[in-house]
CSV table of C-alpha atoms and ligand atoms in Angstrom, one decimal:
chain,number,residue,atom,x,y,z
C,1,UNK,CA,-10.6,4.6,11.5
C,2,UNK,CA,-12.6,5.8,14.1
C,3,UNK,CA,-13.8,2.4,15.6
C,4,UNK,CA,-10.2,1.3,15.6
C,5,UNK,CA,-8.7,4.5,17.2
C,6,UNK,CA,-11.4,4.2,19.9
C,7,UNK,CA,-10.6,0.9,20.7
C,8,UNK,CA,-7.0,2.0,21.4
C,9,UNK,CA,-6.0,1.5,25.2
C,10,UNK,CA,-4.5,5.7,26.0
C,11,UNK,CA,-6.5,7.1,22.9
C,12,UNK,CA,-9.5,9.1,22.7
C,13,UNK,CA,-10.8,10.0,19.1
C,14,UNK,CA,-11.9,14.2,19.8
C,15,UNK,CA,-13.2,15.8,17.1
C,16,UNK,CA,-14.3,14.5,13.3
C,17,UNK,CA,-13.9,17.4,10.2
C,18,UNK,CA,-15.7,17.3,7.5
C,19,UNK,CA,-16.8,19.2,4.4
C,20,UNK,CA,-20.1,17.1,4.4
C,21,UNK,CA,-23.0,17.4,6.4
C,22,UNK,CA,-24.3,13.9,5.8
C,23,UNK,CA,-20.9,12.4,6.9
C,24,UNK,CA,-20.8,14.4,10.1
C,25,UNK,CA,-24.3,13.5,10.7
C,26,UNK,CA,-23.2,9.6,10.4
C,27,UNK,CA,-20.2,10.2,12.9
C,28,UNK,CA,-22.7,11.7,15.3
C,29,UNK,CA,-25.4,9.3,15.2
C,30,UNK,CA,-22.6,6.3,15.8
C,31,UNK,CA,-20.3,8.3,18.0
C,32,UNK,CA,-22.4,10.7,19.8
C,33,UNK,CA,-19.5,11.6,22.1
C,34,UNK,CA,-17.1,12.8,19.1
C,35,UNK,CA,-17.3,16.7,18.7
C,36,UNK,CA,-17.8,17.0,14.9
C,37,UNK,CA,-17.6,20.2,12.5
C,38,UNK,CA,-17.0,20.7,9.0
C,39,UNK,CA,-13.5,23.1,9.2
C,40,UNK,CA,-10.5,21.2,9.4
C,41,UNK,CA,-8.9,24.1,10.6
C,42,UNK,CA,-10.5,23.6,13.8
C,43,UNK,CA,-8.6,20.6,14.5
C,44,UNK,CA,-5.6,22.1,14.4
C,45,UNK,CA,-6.0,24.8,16.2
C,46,UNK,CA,-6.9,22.6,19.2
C,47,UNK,CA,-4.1,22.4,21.0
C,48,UNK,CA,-5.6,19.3,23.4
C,49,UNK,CA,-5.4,17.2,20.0
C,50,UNK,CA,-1.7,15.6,19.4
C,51,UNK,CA,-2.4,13.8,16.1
C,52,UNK,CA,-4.5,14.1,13.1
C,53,UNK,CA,-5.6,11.6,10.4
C,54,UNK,CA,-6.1,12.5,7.2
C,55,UNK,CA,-8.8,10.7,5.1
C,56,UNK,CA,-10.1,12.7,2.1
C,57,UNK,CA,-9.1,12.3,-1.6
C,58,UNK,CA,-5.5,12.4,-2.7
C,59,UNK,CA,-5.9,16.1,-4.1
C,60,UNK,CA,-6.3,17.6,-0.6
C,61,UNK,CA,-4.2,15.5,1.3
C,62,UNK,CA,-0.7,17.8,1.3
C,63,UNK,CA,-2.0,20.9,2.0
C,64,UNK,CA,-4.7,19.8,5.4
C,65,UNK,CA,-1.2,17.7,6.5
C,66,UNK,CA,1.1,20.0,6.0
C,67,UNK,CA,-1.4,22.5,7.6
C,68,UNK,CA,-1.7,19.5,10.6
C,69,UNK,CA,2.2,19.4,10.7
C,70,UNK,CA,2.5,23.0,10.8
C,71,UNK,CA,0.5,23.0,13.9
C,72,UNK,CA,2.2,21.1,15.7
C,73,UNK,CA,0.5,17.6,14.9
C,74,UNK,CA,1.6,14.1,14.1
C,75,UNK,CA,-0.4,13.2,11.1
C,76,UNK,CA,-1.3,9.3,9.5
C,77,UNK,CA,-2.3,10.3,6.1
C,78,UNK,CA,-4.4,7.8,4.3
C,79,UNK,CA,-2.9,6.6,0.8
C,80,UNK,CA,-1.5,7.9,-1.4
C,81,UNK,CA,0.2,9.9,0.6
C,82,UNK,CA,0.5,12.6,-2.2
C,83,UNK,CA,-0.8,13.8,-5.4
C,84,UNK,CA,3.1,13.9,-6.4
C,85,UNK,CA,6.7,13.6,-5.2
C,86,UNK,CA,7.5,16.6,-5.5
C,87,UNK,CA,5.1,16.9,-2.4
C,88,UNK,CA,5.7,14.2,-0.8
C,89,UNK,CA,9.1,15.4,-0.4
C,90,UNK,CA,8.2,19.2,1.0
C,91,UNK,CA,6.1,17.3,3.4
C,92,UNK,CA,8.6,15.3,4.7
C,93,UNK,CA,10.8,18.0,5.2
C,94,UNK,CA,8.4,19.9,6.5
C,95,UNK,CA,7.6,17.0,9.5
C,96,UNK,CA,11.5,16.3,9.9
C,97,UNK,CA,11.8,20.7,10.5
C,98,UNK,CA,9.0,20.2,13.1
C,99,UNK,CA,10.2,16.7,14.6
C,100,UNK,CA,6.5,15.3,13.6
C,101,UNK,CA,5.3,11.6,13.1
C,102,UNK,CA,4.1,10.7,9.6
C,103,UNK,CA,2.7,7.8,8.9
C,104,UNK,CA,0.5,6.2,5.8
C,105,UNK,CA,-2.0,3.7,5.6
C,106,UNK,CA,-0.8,1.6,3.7
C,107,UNK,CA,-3.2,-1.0,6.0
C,108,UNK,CA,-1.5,-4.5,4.4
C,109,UNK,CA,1.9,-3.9,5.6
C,110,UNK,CA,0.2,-5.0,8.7
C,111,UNK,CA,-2.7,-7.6,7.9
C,112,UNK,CA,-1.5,-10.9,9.5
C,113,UNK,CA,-0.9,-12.5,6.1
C,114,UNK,CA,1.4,-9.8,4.8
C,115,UNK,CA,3.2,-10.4,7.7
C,116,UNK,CA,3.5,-14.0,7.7
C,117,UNK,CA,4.8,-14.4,3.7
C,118,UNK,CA,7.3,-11.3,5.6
C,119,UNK,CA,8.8,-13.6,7.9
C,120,UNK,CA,9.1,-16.7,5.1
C,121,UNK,CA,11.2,-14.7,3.3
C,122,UNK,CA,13.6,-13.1,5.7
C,123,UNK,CA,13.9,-16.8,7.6
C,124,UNK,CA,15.2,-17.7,4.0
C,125,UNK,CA,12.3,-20.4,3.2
C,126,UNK,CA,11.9,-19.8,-0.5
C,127,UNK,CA,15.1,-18.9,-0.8
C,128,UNK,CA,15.7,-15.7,-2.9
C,129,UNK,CA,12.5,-13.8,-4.4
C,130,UNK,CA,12.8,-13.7,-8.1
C,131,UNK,CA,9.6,-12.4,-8.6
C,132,UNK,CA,5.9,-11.4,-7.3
C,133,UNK,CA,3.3,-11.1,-9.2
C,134,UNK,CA,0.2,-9.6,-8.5
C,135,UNK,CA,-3.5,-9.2,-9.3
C,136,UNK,CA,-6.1,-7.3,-8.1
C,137,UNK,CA,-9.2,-6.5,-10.2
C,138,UNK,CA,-12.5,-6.4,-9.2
C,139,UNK,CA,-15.7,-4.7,-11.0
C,140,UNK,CA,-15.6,-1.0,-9.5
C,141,UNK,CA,-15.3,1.2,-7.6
C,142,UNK,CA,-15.0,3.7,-10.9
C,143,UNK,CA,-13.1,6.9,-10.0
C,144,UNK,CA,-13.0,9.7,-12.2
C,145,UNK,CA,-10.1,11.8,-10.4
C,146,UNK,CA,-7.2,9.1,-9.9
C,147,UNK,CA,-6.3,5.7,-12.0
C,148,UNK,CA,-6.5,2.3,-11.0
C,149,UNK,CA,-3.0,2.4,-11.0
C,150,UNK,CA,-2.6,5.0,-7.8
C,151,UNK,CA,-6.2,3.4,-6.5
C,152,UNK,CA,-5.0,-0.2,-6.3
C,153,UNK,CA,-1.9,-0.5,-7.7
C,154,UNK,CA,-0.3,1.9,-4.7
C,155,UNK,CA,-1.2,-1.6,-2.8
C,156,UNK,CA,0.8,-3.5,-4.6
C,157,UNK,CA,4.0,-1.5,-4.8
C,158,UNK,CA,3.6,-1.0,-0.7
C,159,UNK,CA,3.7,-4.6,-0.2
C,160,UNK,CA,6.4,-5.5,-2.7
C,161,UNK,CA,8.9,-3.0,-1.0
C,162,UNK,CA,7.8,-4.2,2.8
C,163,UNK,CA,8.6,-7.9,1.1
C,164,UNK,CA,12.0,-7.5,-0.3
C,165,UNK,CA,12.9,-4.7,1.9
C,166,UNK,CA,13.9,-2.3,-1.4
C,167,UNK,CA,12.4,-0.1,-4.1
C,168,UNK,CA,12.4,-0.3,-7.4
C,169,UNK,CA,15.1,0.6,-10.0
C,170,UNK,CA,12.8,1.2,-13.0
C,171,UNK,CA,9.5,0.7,-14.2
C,172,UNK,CA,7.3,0.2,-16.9
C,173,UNK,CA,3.1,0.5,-16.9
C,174,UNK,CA,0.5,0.8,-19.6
C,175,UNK,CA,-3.3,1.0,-19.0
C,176,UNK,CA,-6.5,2.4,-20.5
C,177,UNK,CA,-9.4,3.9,-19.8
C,178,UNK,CA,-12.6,3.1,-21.6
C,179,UNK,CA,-14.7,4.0,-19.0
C,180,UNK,CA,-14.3,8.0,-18.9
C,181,UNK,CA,-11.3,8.3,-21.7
C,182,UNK,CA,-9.6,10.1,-18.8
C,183,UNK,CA,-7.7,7.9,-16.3
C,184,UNK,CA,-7.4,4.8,-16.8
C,185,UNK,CA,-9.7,1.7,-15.4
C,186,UNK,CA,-6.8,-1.5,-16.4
C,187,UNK,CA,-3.2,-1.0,-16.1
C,188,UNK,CA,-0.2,-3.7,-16.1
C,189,UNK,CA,3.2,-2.5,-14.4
C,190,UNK,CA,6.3,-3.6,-14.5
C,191,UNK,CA,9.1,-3.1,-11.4
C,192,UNK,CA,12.4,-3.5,-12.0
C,193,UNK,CA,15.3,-4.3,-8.8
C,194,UNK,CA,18.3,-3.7,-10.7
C,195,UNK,CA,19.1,-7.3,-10.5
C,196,UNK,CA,17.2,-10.5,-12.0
C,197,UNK,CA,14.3,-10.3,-9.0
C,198,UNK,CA,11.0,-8.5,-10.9
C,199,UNK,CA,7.9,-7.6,-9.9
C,200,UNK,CA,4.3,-7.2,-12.2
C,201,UNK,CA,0.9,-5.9,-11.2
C,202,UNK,CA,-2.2,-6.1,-13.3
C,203,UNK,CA,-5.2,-4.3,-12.0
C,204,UNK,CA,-8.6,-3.4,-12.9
C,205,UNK,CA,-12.3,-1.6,-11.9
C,206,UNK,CA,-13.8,-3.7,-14.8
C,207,UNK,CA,-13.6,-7.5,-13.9
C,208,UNK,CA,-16.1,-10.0,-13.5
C,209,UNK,CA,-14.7,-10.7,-10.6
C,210,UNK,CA,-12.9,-10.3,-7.4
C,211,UNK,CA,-9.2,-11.4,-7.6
C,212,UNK,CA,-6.8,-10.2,-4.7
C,213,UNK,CA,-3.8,-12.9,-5.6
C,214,UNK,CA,0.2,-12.7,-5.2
C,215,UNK,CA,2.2,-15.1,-6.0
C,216,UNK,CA,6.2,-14.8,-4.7
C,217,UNK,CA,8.6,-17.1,-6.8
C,218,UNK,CA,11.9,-18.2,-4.9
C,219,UNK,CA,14.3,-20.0,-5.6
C,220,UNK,CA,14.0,-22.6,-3.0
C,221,UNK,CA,10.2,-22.4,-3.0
C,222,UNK,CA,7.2,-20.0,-3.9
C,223,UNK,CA,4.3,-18.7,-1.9
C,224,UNK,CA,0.4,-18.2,-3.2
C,225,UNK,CA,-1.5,-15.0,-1.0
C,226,UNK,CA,-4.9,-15.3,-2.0
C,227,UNK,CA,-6.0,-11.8,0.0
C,228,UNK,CA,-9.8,-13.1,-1.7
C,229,UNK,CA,-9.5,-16.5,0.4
C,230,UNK,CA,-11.8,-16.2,4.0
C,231,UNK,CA,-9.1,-18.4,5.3
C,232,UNK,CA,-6.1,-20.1,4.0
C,233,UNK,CA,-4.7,-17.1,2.6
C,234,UNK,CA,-1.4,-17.9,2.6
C,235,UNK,CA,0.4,-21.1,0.7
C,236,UNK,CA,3.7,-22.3,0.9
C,237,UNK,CA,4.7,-24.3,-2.5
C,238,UNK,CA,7.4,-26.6,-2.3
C,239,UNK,CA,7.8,-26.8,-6.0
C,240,UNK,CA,10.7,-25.3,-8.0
C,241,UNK,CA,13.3,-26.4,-10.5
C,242,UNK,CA,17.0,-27.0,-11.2
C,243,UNK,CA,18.7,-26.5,-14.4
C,244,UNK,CA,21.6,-28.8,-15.2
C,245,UNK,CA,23.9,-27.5,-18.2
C,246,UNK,CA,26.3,-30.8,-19.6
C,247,UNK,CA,28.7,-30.0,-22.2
C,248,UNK,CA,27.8,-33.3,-23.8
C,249,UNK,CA,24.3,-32.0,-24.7
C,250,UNK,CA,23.3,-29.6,-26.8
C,251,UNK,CA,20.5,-28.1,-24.7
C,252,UNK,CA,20.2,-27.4,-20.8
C,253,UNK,CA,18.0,-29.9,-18.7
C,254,UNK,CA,15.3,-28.6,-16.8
C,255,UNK,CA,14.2,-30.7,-13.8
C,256,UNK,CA,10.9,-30.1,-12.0
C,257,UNK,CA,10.2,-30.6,-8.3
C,258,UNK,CA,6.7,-30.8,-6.8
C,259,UNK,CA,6.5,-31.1,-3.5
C,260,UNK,CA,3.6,-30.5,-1.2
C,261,UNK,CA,1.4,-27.3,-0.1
C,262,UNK,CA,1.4,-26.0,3.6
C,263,UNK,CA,-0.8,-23.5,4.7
C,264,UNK,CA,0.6,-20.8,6.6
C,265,UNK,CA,-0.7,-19.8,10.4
C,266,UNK,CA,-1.1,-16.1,10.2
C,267,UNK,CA,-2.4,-13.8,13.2
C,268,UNK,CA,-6.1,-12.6,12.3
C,269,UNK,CA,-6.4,-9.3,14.0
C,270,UNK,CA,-7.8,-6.5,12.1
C,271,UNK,CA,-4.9,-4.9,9.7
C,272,UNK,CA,-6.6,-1.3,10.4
C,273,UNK,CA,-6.2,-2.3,14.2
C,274,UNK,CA,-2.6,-2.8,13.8
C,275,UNK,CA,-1.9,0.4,12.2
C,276,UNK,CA,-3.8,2.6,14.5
C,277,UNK,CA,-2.0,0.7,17.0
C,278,UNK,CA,1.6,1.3,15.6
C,279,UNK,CA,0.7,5.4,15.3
C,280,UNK,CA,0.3,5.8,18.3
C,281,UNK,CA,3.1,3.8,19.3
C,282,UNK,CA,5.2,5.9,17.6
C,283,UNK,CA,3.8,9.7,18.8
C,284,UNK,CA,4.2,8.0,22.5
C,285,UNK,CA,8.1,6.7,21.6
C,286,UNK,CA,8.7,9.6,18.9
C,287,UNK,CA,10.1,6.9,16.4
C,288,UNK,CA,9.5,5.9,13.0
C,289,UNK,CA,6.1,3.8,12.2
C,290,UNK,CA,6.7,0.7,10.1
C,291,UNK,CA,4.6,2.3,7.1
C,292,UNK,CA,6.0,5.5,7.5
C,293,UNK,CA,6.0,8.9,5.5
C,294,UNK,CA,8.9,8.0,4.0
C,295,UNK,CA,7.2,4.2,2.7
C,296,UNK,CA,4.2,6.6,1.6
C,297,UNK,CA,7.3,8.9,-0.3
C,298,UNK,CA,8.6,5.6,-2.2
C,299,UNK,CA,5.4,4.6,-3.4
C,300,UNK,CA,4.1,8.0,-4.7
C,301,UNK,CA,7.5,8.0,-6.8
C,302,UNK,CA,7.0,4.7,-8.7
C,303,UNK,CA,2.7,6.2,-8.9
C,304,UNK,CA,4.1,9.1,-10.4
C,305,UNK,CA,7.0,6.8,-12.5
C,306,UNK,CA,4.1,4.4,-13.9
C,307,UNK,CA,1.8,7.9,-15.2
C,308,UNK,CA,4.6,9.4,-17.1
C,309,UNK,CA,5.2,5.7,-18.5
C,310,UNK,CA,1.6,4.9,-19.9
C,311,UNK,CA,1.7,8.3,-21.1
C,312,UNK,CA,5.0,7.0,-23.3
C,313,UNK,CA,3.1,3.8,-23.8
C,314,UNK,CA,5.2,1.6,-21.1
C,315,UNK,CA,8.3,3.4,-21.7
C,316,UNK,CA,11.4,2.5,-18.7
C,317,UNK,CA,11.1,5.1,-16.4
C,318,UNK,CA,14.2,5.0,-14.1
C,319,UNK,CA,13.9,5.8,-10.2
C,320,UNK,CA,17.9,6.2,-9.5
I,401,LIG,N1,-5.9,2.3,2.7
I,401,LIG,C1,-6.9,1.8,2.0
I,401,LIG,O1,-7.0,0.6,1.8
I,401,LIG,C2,-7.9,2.8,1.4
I,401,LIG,C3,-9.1,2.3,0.9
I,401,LIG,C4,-10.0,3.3,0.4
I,401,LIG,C5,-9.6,4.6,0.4
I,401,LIG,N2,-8.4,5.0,0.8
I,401,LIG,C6,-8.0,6.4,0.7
I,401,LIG,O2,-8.8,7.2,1.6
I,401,LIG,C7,-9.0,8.5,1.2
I,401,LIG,C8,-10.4,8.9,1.1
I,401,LIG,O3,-11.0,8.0,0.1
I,401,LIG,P1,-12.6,8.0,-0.1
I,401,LIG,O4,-12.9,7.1,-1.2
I,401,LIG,O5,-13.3,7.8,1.2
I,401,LIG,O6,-12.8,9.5,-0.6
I,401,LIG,P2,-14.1,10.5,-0.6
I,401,LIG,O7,-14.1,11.2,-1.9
I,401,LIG,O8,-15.3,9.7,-0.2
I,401,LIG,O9,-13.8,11.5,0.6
I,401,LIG,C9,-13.7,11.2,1.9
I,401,LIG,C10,-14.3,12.4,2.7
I,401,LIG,O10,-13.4,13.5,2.7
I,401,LIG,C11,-14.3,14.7,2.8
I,401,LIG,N3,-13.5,15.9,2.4
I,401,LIG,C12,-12.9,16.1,1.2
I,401,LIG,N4,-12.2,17.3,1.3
I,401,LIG,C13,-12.2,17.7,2.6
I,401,LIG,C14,-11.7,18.8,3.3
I,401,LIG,N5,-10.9,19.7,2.7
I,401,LIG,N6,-11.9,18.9,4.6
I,401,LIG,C15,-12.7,18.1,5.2
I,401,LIG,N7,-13.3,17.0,4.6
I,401,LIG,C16,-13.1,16.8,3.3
I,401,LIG,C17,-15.4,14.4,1.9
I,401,LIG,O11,-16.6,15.2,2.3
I,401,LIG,C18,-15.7,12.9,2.2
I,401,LIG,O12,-16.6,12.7,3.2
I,401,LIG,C19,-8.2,8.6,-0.2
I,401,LIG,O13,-6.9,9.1,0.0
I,401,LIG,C20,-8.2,7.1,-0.6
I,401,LIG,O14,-7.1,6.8,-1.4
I,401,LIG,C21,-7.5,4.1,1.3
């Protein structure tokens, strides 16, 4: 975050808070010109400062924003943007009172490959989405305070809406935790759309290894995003299938097509890059950033949706 908001042409990164010492010690030694201290507070206070990022654990994250906002600041909260909705939705209200820019790093709504399977779909070039599935496991990072579900899966959900440009109706998630019998290290969810287009996430802290795939069914063609993949992360398939139902026989016919595999230009910058980049767009034009507070909002509610549905053991929890 740093690196990247230095970079910025008409930004200049002030002052680093933080409760640790070794942290601020870090910033120094790589950024010796960045004032550093370890009371948020302070950065609030300063009235040269116009926005504030906020990068500590989920917990904290509504009260040193709302404290930002209240001061006056535009704030990019990392994600989740939350601990609940009920919070996410005072801090909105609380930014739209004081005319304040919120944004949330929800960093692959603006890596290039995101983008690219973005502009597939709304040129119509797999036809309609009927489903994305996705997987992302890996063998830790263990957390002991938050799930894999609002650790990884908070990906997932950010993506799918950016994709299909909607949330979810319902959904449905189980998981468990062996690891501290608290929150849970695997968990599978289910998104429903309200029509026949679904979405399924399986993630996990426990893997052998390293799996960061999505595949997006259409029903012209379907696309492969292999986030693991140095290159050639994105695949278009030209496969898919037709049914043909004759009243003459007593079962529908299913014809396969399989077609070749393209793979997909897609712009390489740095996804962190683009999201400082879009912040700061939007405190210099006062408009909204394209993963804003209220993206961040719409994924804390299907976060907080999933909990209460492993805790029912995958029960359908509806969103509207
Ligand atoms: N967007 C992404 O891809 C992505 C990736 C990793 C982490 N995150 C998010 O980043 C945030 C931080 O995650 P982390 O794993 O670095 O957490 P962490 O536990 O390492 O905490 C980050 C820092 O916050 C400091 N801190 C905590 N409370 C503070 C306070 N009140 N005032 C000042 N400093 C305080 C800690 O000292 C620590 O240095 C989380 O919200 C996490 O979900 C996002």
């Amino acid at each position: 975050m740093i690196r990247n908001f230095s970079e910025l042409k008409g930004c200049r990164v002030k002052a680093v808070a933080d409760r640790s010492a070794e942290q601020l010690a870090l910033v120094k030694k790589l950024y010796p010109e960045v004032a550093v201290t370890s009371d948020a507070g302070e950065l609030f206070r300063d009235e040269s400062i116009d926005g504030v990022i906020i990068a500590t654990p989920i917990p904290t994250h509504y009260k040193l924003a709302a404290e930002a906002i209240r001061h006056g600041k535009d704030v990019l909260v990392e994600k989740s943007f939350t601990a609940s909705l009920s919070e996410a939705r005072r801090l909105l209200a609380l930014a739209e009172a004081k005319k304040r820019v919120v944004a949330v790093d929800h960093t692959f709504l603006y890596s290039g490959a995101v983008q690219a399977i973005k502009k597939l779909i709304d040129s119509g070039a797999i036809g309609r989405v009927q489903y994305i599935d996705s997987s992302r496991l890996n063998l830790g990072r263990i957390k002991s305070d938050i799930s894999v579900i609002w650790d990884l899966m908070s990906h997932d959900i950010a993506i799918m809406g950016y994709l299909l440009g909607r949330t979810p109706t319902s959904v449905s998630a189980t998981g468990i935790s062996h690891t501290l019998r608290t929150v849970e290290n695997m968990g599978y969810m289910t998104l429903f759309f309200g029509d026949d287009t679904i979405g399924h996430v399986t993630a996990s802290w426990v893997a052998p290894l390293k799996v960061r795939r999505m595949i997006i069914g259409g029903t012209k063609k379907m696309i492969v995003y292999d986030d693991a993949e140095a290159h050639d992360k994105v695949k278009l398939y030209d496969v898919g299938y037709t049914v043909t139902r004759d009243n003459s026989q007593s079962r529908p016919r299913f014809d396969y097509r399989r077609g070749g595999v393209s793979v997909q230009k897609i712009n390489g910058g740095e996804a962190l890059g683009g999201l400082a980049k879009d912040f700061l767009r939007c405190m210099n034009e006062r408009s909204l950033p394209v993963s804003s507070g209220k993206t961040g909002l719409e994924v804390v509610q299907v976060l907080e949706a999933a909990t209460k549905s492993v805790a029912a053991n995958g029960k359908e929890i509806k969103l509207r």
